[in-house]
Structures are given as C-alpha cells and as structure tokens.
Coordinates of C-alpha atoms in Angstrom, one line a residue:
M399 CA 181.5 129.8 193.7
N400 CA 184.1 132.5 194.0
Q401 CA 182.7 135.1 196.5
Q402 CA 185.4 137.7 196.1
A403 CA 186.7 139.9 193.3
T404 CA 189.8 141.6 194.7
E405 CA 191.2 142.5 191.2
L406 CA 188.0 144.4 190.5
E407 CA 188.2 146.1 193.9
E408 CA 191.7 147.2 193.0
A409 CA 190.4 148.5 189.6
I410 CA 187.6 150.5 191.3
I411 CA 189.9 152.1 193.9
G412 CA 192.6 152.7 191.2
A413 CA 190.0 154.5 189.0
C414 CA 188.9 156.7 191.9
L415 CA 192.5 157.7 192.6
I416 CA 193.3 158.8 189.0
E417 CA 190.0 160.2 187.7
Q418 CA 187.8 162.8 189.4
E419 CA 184.7 161.5 187.6
A420 CA 185.0 158.0 188.9
L421 CA 184.0 158.2 192.5
P422 CA 180.6 160.0 191.9
L423 CA 179.6 157.0 189.7
V424 CA 180.0 154.5 192.6
A425 CA 179.7 156.5 195.8
D426 CA 176.0 155.7 196.2
K427 CA 176.4 152.1 195.1
L428 CA 179.2 150.8 197.3
R429 CA 180.1 151.0 201.0
P430 CA 183.4 150.2 202.6
E431 CA 182.2 146.9 204.1
M432 CA 181.2 145.6 200.6
F433 CA 184.9 145.2 199.8
Y434 CA 186.3 141.8 200.6
D435 CA 189.9 142.9 201.3
N436 CA 190.3 144.8 204.6
R437 CA 192.9 147.1 203.1
H438 CA 190.4 148.1 200.3
Q439 CA 187.7 148.7 203.0
L440 CA 190.0 151.2 204.8
I441 CA 191.0 153.0 201.5
F442 CA 187.4 153.2 200.2
A443 CA 186.2 154.5 203.6
C444 CA 188.8 157.2 203.3
L445 CA 187.8 158.0 199.7
T446 CA 184.1 158.3 200.5
A447 CA 184.8 160.5 203.5
M448 CA 187.0 162.8 201.4
Y449 CA 184.3 162.9 198.6
Q450 CA 181.5 163.8 201.1
A451 CA 183.7 166.5 202.6
G452 CA 184.4 168.0 199.1
K453 CA 188.2 167.3 199.3
K454 CA 190.3 166.9 196.2
I455 CA 191.2 163.2 195.7
D456 CA 194.5 161.9 194.3
I457 CA 197.3 159.6 195.5
L458 CA 199.0 162.2 197.7
T459 CA 195.8 163.6 199.4
V460 CA 194.5 160.1 200.1
K461 CA 197.9 159.0 201.6
E462 CA 197.8 162.1 203.8
E463 CA 194.2 161.4 204.9
L464 CA 195.1 157.8 205.8
V465 CA 198.1 159.1 207.8
H466 CA 195.7 161.5 209.6
R467 CA 193.3 158.5 210.3
G468 CA 196.2 156.3 211.5
N469 CA 195.4 153.7 208.9
L470 CA 198.2 154.1 206.3
E471 CA 200.2 151.0 207.4
E472 CA 197.1 148.9 207.9
A473 CA 196.0 149.9 204.3
G474 CA 199.3 148.6 202.9
G475 CA 201.4 151.7 203.1
A476 CA 202.2 154.5 200.6
F477 CA 203.7 152.0 198.0
A478 CA 200.4 150.0 198.0
I479 CA 198.4 153.2 197.4
A480 CA 200.6 154.2 194.4
Q481 CA 200.5 150.6 193.1
L482 CA 196.7 150.6 193.1
S483 CA 196.6 153.7 190.8
S484 CA 198.4 151.7 188.2
K485 CA 195.9 148.9 188.2
V486 CA 193.5 150.6 185.8
A487 CA 193.7 152.6 182.6
S488 CA 190.5 154.5 183.0
S489 CA 187.1 154.5 184.8
A490 CA 185.2 153.5 181.7
H491 CA 184.1 150.2 183.2
I492 CA 183.9 151.2 186.9
E493 CA 180.1 150.9 187.3
Y494 CA 180.2 147.4 185.8
H495 CA 183.0 146.5 188.2
A496 CA 181.1 148.0 191.1
Q497 CA 178.0 145.9 190.2
I498 CA 180.1 142.7 190.4
V499 CA 181.7 143.7 193.7
H500 CA 178.2 144.5 195.1
Q501 CA 176.9 141.1 193.9
K502 CA 179.9 139.3 195.5
Y503 CA 179.2 141.1 198.8
L504 CA 175.5 140.0 198.7
A505 CA 176.6 136.4 198.0
R506 CA 178.9 136.5 201.0
E507 CA 176.3 137.9 203.2
A508 CA 173.8 135.3 202.0
V509 CA 176.2 132.4 202.7
L510 CA 177.0 133.7 206.2
G511 CA 173.4 134.4 207.0
F512 CA 172.0 131.1 205.7
N513 CA 174.8 129.2 207.4
K514 CA 173.9 130.8 210.7
L515 CA 170.2 130.1 210.2
L516 CA 171.1 126.4 209.3
A517 CA 173.0 126.1 212.6
C518 CA 170.2 127.7 214.6
A519 CA 167.6 125.4 212.9
M520 CA 169.6 122.3 213.8
D521 CA 170.1 123.5 217.4
E522 CA 167.3 122.1 219.6
T523 CA 167.9 124.6 222.3
M524 CA 167.0 127.5 219.9
D525 CA 163.4 128.7 219.5
I526 CA 162.3 128.0 215.9
G527 CA 160.1 131.1 216.1
D528 CA 163.2 133.2 216.7
T529 CA 165.0 131.4 213.8
L530 CA 162.1 132.2 211.4
I531 CA 162.2 135.9 212.5
D532 CA 165.9 135.9 211.8
A533 CA 165.3 134.3 208.4
H534 CA 162.7 137.0 207.5
N535 CA 165.1 139.8 208.7
L536 CA 167.9 138.3 206.6
L537 CA 165.8 138.2 203.4
D538 CA 164.5 141.7 204.0
R539 CA 168.1 143.0 204.4
L540 CA 169.3 141.1 201.3
E541 CA 166.4 142.3 199.2
G542 CA 166.9 145.9 200.5
E543 CA 170.6 145.7 199.5
S544 CA 169.7 144.4 196.0
G545 CA 167.7 147.5 195.3
H546 CA 164.5 145.6 194.2
Q547 CA 162.2 148.2 195.8
D548 CA 164.0 151.3 194.5
H549 CA 161.6 151.7 191.6
M550 CA 158.3 151.0 193.4
R551 CA 156.1 154.1 193.4
D552 CA 152.5 154.6 194.7
M553 CA 149.9 156.3 192.6
E554 CA 150.3 159.7 194.2
T555 CA 154.0 159.8 193.4
L556 CA 153.3 158.4 189.9
M557 CA 150.7 161.0 189.1
A558 CA 153.0 163.8 190.3
D559 CA 155.9 162.5 188.2
A560 CA 153.6 162.2 185.2
L561 CA 152.4 165.8 185.5
K562 CA 156.0 167.0 186.0
E563 CA 157.0 165.2 182.8
A564 CA 154.1 166.7 180.9
E565 CA 155.1 170.2 182.1
D566 CA 158.7 169.6 181.1
R567 CA 157.5 168.5 177.6
I568 CA 155.4 171.7 177.2
A569 CA 158.4 173.8 178.4
K570 CA 160.9 172.4 176.0
S571 CA 158.5 171.9 173.0
V572 CA 159.7 173.8 169.9
N573 CA 157.0 173.9 167.2
G574 CA 155.7 170.5 168.5
V575 CA 159.1 168.9 168.7
T576 CA 159.6 167.8 172.3
G577 CA 162.6 165.5 171.8
I578 CA 165.9 165.8 170.0
P579 CA 165.3 167.1 166.4
T580 CA 166.1 164.7 163.6
G581 CA 166.8 167.3 160.9
L582 CA 163.8 166.1 158.8
N583 CA 160.7 168.2 159.4
E584 CA 158.2 165.4 158.4
L585 CA 159.9 162.9 160.7
D586 CA 159.9 165.4 163.6
K587 CA 156.1 165.9 163.0
K588 CA 155.5 162.2 163.2
T589 CA 157.7 161.4 166.2
G590 CA 158.0 164.7 168.0
G591 CA 161.8 164.2 167.7
L592 CA 163.9 161.5 169.4
Q593 CA 162.4 161.0 172.9
D594 CA 164.3 160.6 176.2
G595 CA 164.1 157.1 177.6
E596 CA 163.3 155.5 174.2
M597 CA 165.2 152.9 172.2
V598 CA 165.0 153.8 168.5
V599 CA 165.9 151.0 166.0
I600 CA 167.0 152.1 162.5
A601 CA 167.1 149.0 160.2
A602 CA 167.9 148.4 156.6
R603 CA 169.7 146.0 154.2
P604 CA 173.5 146.6 153.7
S605 CA 174.3 149.7 151.6
V606 CA 170.9 151.3 151.9
G607 CA 172.3 154.1 154.2
K608 CA 171.9 153.2 157.9
T609 CA 175.2 154.8 158.9
A610 CA 174.6 157.8 156.7
F611 CA 171.2 158.3 158.3
A612 CA 172.6 157.9 161.8
L613 CA 175.4 160.4 161.1
H614 CA 172.7 162.8 159.9
L615 CA 170.8 162.3 163.2
A616 CA 174.0 162.9 165.2
R617 CA 174.9 166.1 163.4
S618 CA 171.3 167.4 163.6
A619 CA 171.3 166.7 167.4
A620 CA 174.7 168.2 168.0
S621 CA 173.8 171.3 166.0
A622 CA 170.8 171.7 168.3
G623 CA 173.3 171.7 171.3
K624 CA 172.8 168.0 172.3
A625 CA 175.8 165.9 173.1
V626 CA 176.0 162.7 171.1
A627 CA 178.0 159.5 171.8
V628 CA 178.6 157.4 168.6
Y629 CA 179.8 153.8 169.0
S630 CA 181.0 152.8 165.6
L631 CA 181.7 149.1 165.3
E632 CA 181.9 149.0 161.6
M633 CA 183.7 152.1 160.5
E634 CA 186.8 153.9 161.8
G635 CA 186.4 157.3 163.3
E636 CA 188.3 159.0 160.4
C637 CA 185.7 157.6 157.9
L638 CA 182.9 159.0 159.9
A639 CA 184.7 162.4 160.1
D640 CA 185.0 162.3 156.2
R641 CA 181.3 161.7 155.9
W642 CA 180.4 164.6 158.2
L643 CA 182.8 166.8 156.3
L644 CA 181.2 165.9 153.0
A645 CA 177.7 166.4 154.5
A646 CA 178.5 169.9 155.7
S647 CA 180.3 171.1 152.6
N648 CA 180.2 171.3 148.8
I649 CA 183.2 169.1 148.3
N650 CA 183.0 166.5 145.6
P651 CA 182.8 163.1 147.3
Y652 CA 184.6 161.2 144.5
R653 CA 187.5 163.6 144.4
W654 CA 187.8 163.8 148.2
R655 CA 187.9 160.0 148.6
N656 CA 190.3 159.4 145.8
G657 CA 192.8 162.1 146.8
L658 CA 191.9 164.4 143.9
A659 CA 190.5 167.3 145.9
N660 CA 191.5 170.7 144.4
P661 CA 193.0 173.6 146.5
Q662 CA 189.6 175.2 146.8
E663 CA 188.0 172.0 148.2
V664 CA 191.0 171.5 150.6
A665 CA 190.5 175.0 151.9
E666 CA 186.8 174.4 152.3
A667 CA 187.5 171.2 154.2
H668 CA 189.7 173.1 156.7
T669 CA 187.0 175.7 157.2
T670 CA 184.2 173.1 157.6
S671 CA 186.3 170.9 159.9
G672 CA 186.8 173.9 162.1
E673 CA 183.1 174.4 162.4
L674 CA 182.4 170.7 162.9
S675 CA 185.0 170.4 165.6
Q676 CA 182.9 172.6 167.8
L677 CA 180.0 170.1 167.8
P678 CA 179.6 168.0 171.0
I679 CA 180.0 164.6 169.3
Y680 CA 182.1 161.8 170.8
V681 CA 183.1 158.8 168.8
D682 CA 184.3 155.4 170.0
D683 CA 185.4 153.2 167.0
N684 CA 186.6 150.2 169.0
S685 CA 185.6 147.3 166.8
S686 CA 185.0 144.8 169.7
V687 CA 182.6 146.6 171.9
S688 CA 180.0 145.0 174.3
M689 CA 176.8 146.5 175.6
E690 CA 178.5 146.6 179.0
H691 CA 181.2 148.8 177.6
V692 CA 178.7 151.1 176.0
R693 CA 176.8 151.4 179.2
S694 CA 179.9 152.1 181.3
S695 CA 181.2 154.6 178.8
A696 CA 177.8 156.4 178.3
R697 CA 177.4 156.6 182.1
L698 CA 180.8 158.3 182.4
L699 CA 180.0 160.7 179.6
K700 CA 176.6 161.5 181.2
S701 CA 178.3 162.3 184.5
R702 CA 180.3 164.9 182.6
K703 CA 177.2 166.2 180.9
Q704 CA 178.5 164.9 177.5
C705 CA 175.8 162.4 176.6
D706 CA 172.2 163.4 175.6
M707 CA 171.9 160.6 173.0
V708 CA 173.7 157.4 172.1
I709 CA 174.0 155.9 168.6
I710 CA 175.3 152.2 168.2
D711 CA 176.3 151.2 164.7
Y712 CA 175.3 148.4 164.6
L713 CA 173.7 145.8 166.8
Q714 CA 174.8 142.6 165.1
L715 CA 178.5 143.6 165.4
C716 CA 178.3 144.0 169.2
D717 CA 180.4 141.6 171.2
M718 CA 177.7 139.4 172.7
T719 CA 179.8 136.6 174.2
T720 CA 178.7 135.7 177.7
K721 CA 179.7 133.0 180.2
Q722 CA 176.2 131.5 179.9
L723 CA 176.1 128.1 178.2
N724 CA 173.6 126.9 175.7
R725 CA 172.7 130.4 174.5
N726 CA 172.0 130.8 170.7
R727 CA 172.6 133.9 168.7
E728 CA 169.0 134.9 168.9
Q729 CA 169.1 134.9 172.7
E730 CA 172.3 136.9 172.7
V731 CA 170.8 139.5 170.4
A732 CA 167.7 139.6 172.6
Q733 CA 169.8 140.2 175.7
A734 CA 171.8 143.0 173.9
T735 CA 168.5 144.8 172.9
R736 CA 167.2 144.6 176.4
K737 CA 170.5 146.2 177.7
A738 CA 170.1 149.0 175.1
K739 CA 166.5 149.6 176.2
S740 CA 167.7 149.6 179.9
L741 CA 170.4 152.1 179.0
A742 CA 167.8 154.5 177.5
K743 CA 165.6 154.3 180.6
E744 CA 168.5 154.5 183.0
L745 CA 170.2 157.6 181.5
H746 CA 166.9 159.1 180.3
I747 CA 168.2 159.6 176.8
P748 CA 167.3 158.3 173.3
V749 CA 169.4 155.2 172.3
V750 CA 169.5 154.8 168.6
L751 CA 170.4 151.2 167.6
L752 CA 171.2 150.4 164.0
S753 CA 170.3 146.9 162.9
Q754 CA 170.4 144.7 159.8
L755 CA 167.4 143.4 158.0
N756 CA 167.4 139.8 156.7
R757 CA 167.4 138.8 153.0
E758 CA 163.8 138.0 152.9
S759 CA 162.9 141.7 152.6
E760 CA 164.5 141.6 149.1
N761 CA 161.9 139.0 148.0
R762 CA 158.9 141.3 148.7
P763 CA 157.4 143.4 145.9
G764 CA 159.8 146.3 145.3
G765 CA 162.1 145.0 148.1
R766 CA 160.0 147.0 150.6
P767 CA 160.9 146.0 154.1
E768 CA 158.6 145.1 157.0
L769 CA 159.0 144.6 160.8
A770 CA 159.2 140.8 160.3
H771 CA 162.5 141.3 158.5
L772 CA 164.5 142.5 161.5
R773 CA 167.4 140.1 161.6
E774 CA 168.0 137.4 164.2
S775 CA 165.5 138.4 166.9
G776 CA 161.9 139.3 167.4
A777 CA 163.1 140.9 170.6
I778 CA 164.4 143.9 168.6
E779 CA 160.8 144.6 167.5
Q780 CA 159.5 143.9 171.0
D781 CA 161.9 146.0 173.0
A782 CA 162.1 149.0 170.6
D783 CA 159.9 152.0 171.2
V784 CA 160.3 153.2 167.6
V785 CA 161.4 151.1 164.6
M786 CA 162.4 153.0 161.4
L787 CA 163.0 150.9 158.3
L788 CA 165.1 152.6 155.6
Y789 CA 164.2 152.0 151.9
R790 CA 165.5 153.4 148.7
P791 CA 163.3 152.3 145.8
A792 CA 165.8 153.4 143.1
Q793 CA 168.1 150.5 144.3
Q794 CA 165.4 148.1 143.3
R795 CA 165.3 149.7 139.8
I796 CA 161.9 151.2 140.4
T797 CA 161.5 154.6 138.7
I798 CA 158.2 155.7 140.4
D799 CA 157.5 154.9 144.1
K800 CA 154.2 153.1 144.2
E801 CA 152.8 154.5 147.4
S802 CA 153.7 158.2 146.9
G803 CA 153.9 158.5 143.2
Y804 CA 157.3 160.3 143.6
P805 CA 160.1 159.7 141.1
T806 CA 162.7 157.6 142.9
E807 CA 165.9 159.3 141.9
G808 CA 167.4 160.8 145.1
L809 CA 164.4 159.6 147.1
G810 CA 164.7 157.8 150.5
V811 CA 161.8 156.5 152.6
V812 CA 161.8 156.2 156.4
I813 CA 159.1 153.6 157.1
V814 CA 158.1 154.3 160.7
A815 CA 156.9 150.7 161.2
K816 CA 156.4 150.9 165.0
Q817 CA 156.0 153.8 167.4
R818 CA 154.8 153.0 170.9
N819 CA 153.6 156.5 171.6
G820 CA 152.6 157.8 168.1
E821 CA 151.5 157.0 164.6
T822 CA 153.2 154.9 162.0
G823 CA 153.6 155.6 158.3
N824 CA 156.1 156.9 155.6
V825 CA 158.4 159.9 155.8
Y826 CA 160.2 160.9 152.6
F827 CA 163.7 162.4 152.5
G828 CA 166.0 163.5 149.7
H829 CA 169.7 162.5 149.3
N830 CA 172.5 163.1 146.9
Q831 CA 174.0 160.3 144.8
S832 CA 176.7 159.4 147.4
M833 CA 174.3 159.5 150.3
T834 CA 176.5 162.0 152.1
K835 CA 173.8 164.6 152.3
I836 CA 170.2 164.0 153.6
Y837 CA 167.5 166.6 153.6
D838 CA 163.8 167.3 153.5
Y839 CA 162.3 165.9 150.3
V840 CA 160.9 168.4 147.8
P841 CA 159.4 166.8 144.6
P842 CA 161.0 167.9 141.4
L843 CA 159.4 170.7 139.4
E844 CA 158.2 168.3 136.6
Y845 CA 156.3 166.2 139.2
M846 CA 154.8 169.4 140.8
M847 CA 153.6 170.7 137.4
K848 CA 152.2 167.3 136.3
H849 CA 150.2 167.0 139.6
A850 CA 149.2 170.6 139.9
R851 CA 145.4 171.1 139.9

C-alpha cells in the first residue's frame, strides 16, 4: 500500500498559496506532521502560523516568513515555493485532497505503531502488560485522530441543541415556512419549505419537467435571498439561463429559441437579464461531475457564504466510477445518494437531487408514479428525507385528473410520496405549455362555476 501522497500535498499547499479561501477549509483538519515530505511540513507549519496570526498569505509573504524562520533553504528555496503555486488550478478539491493526506498519515502511524508493538511482543525481556498498555494507547490515539468521537453527544447537550434548533425555527418562520420557500404556497404548507440538512429527491420520467421544476426552486430560493449552487450535468449553463429568462419575462418561448424574437422581446430580455443577474445563483455545467467534486465545490462556496442550497441535475448522470472492484450500478447509485445526504447534514443545507423514474411507472393506470419506480436503487428512497414525484396527467392523454377532478391542461402534480418529518399527499401547480413558467394552480373559471355550491 502506498502510504504517501506527495502530489496531493503539493496541490493542497499550492491552493493555499493562490486562494485566500483555501486554508480555512483545511486548517482544522491537517497539522504539519501529517505531511510526508519534510519540506511540505515546514511550509504548512509556516502557513498555519501566518493564518492564526491573521497575516496575508501569498507566495511573497510566505517566502519572507520562511526566511524569518530560517527555513527557506530547507523548504526547497524560493523557486520551490513558486513552483508549488503552479501545481493546482483552484482549491475546488482541497478538502478531498486533505482527507486523503490525513488517511495516509493515519496509515503511516498505524504501520509504525503496530511494527513497534510487534517487536515489543516478540521481545522476551519486555513486560507484556506494558506492551498491552502501549497497544491501547496506540488505538486510542488513532481513533482520536480519525474523528470517530467528534459527533458523540450526551443527552444534556442533545436536549440543549434540540431546543436551540426549535428556537431558531420559530425565529425564522414566515407564515409557517421555516425552510427555503419553494414558490408554491401549497407545497410550502405541506413541507414548511426546503429544510436545512435534508436531502430532497425530485423524480420523474424524461420530459415531465424535472429541470424546469428545479430551476423554479432555484429562482424562488434566490429571490428570497438564499444562495443556490446548481450542478447541471445534462444542460449547458446558457440553456438554463434561457429558461430563467423565459420564466421571468413574457417573451414567446418559440420565437426566442428559434431566433425570431422581435425588438420588444429582445429589449425585455436585456431588462430581465439585468434583474436575474443580481440573484445569488451559481451554475456548474461540467458534464462529468462526481459527488466528491460537488462536495468540495459546495464546501468552498459555503465558506464564502455563497451556498444555502444545492441542486444536482441529475443523479444518474453523476460520475460514479470508483476504484472498488465488483460494484454494480445499483451499489454506485446507493453510494452517491449517501454522499448527497452526508453533504446536506455536513453543510446544514437542503440538497435537492433530481432522479429518473423507471419505465414501469408508465404501465400504471394513468402513468401515475410511485416510490417503487425510483430508478436503479432503493437507497434513493431510503436515504431521502423528502421524495417528490412529478406527474403531468395531460401527457398521458387524460383530460380530467382522477384524484382531484381538475382539468389536466396546464396541470402539474407534485406527489409528496415520502416526507420523514411531515405529511405526504398531492400538491397541484400550474404551468404554461412550454413548462417555462410554474405557479400556484388556480382551477379555471368553468370548473369553479360547475363545482360551486
């Protein structure tokens, strides 16, 4: 087993040298002795000392600090410092890199410790009792370093934390909405908004409107002052921008997409784009994104106070390749959903995960989906706090929705099929023909008059 990762050590130090946001992400996770290379230990010790002293960190200031400490030559000299800064493009993956460096350090310490214990156990002049004490101490130290006890709380602490969380909910509740508003009143009533620490799965068959619904959630959240990170694996950022433009304006979708927009619509597009550009939405449209990338990127945005919610469009397109052998697709999907859930808890934000439904849903009466139709993994249903299934009965050539009695033209249904901390049931929303606009559903006048008492 390779017990060193010098390239990752270089990437971590390089990121800390070129980006101010990098060091805070790893300062409490790494110590100088965790680096394998002695030069990297010296440089990281210098970086952490400067960070704790509140000094500005860049190539020149670090070089001067090393000179002051008398460690510049031992650390490789000024050229080596400059070279390290070119080893990384950004700090997007720095926490993932730090995790690996930390694991390599633990592995080295375990090998050294157990080798020493083995030698002591084989030495007849050594007291076996002392060897066992050393063994216990080694395990305690390694377990302490691994952070297994970091999340253990006694009941007194737990109750105090629960009461504080309840008080926070009461303080930020707006008409019963304690989370991030969805932009649909009925859905907010049922869920209380999108809640911090929860993984919300939005699932549907292709072309039902998963992306459109997710973009509606993003714009609603951003309009409420919440920063949203959108990871779009299916569509380019410009396509998403087009959809937001059409959702926020009265531009004809057909004319806009076919280059036939009139001067008035072009002018409206410029005005609307100016308004939308002020919203705190950040889009990553890299088509080959892994959950590790999403986590690293979201952590970095969170450290800049630019991430109150994450949207991933969509799960089955995530890069799930791992070095683990004999893992099937279902196991990979299960691992990805667990990582999404962990991200929600770690950053204490809602993570909205879009997912495909399998074809079996189309064989049900009216094509109405159920939880069992989540594609490729029961782990999606198991890990999710909330599962919303999108359904548009008009696509099944149904004219009247059986459960509500509403006419199906322009009618969408959010089936809240699972909610760990609330009720399930249907929420109805309205949409235009192109699905660029989503809004609270109001039955047509003919329906209202027919059902008036």
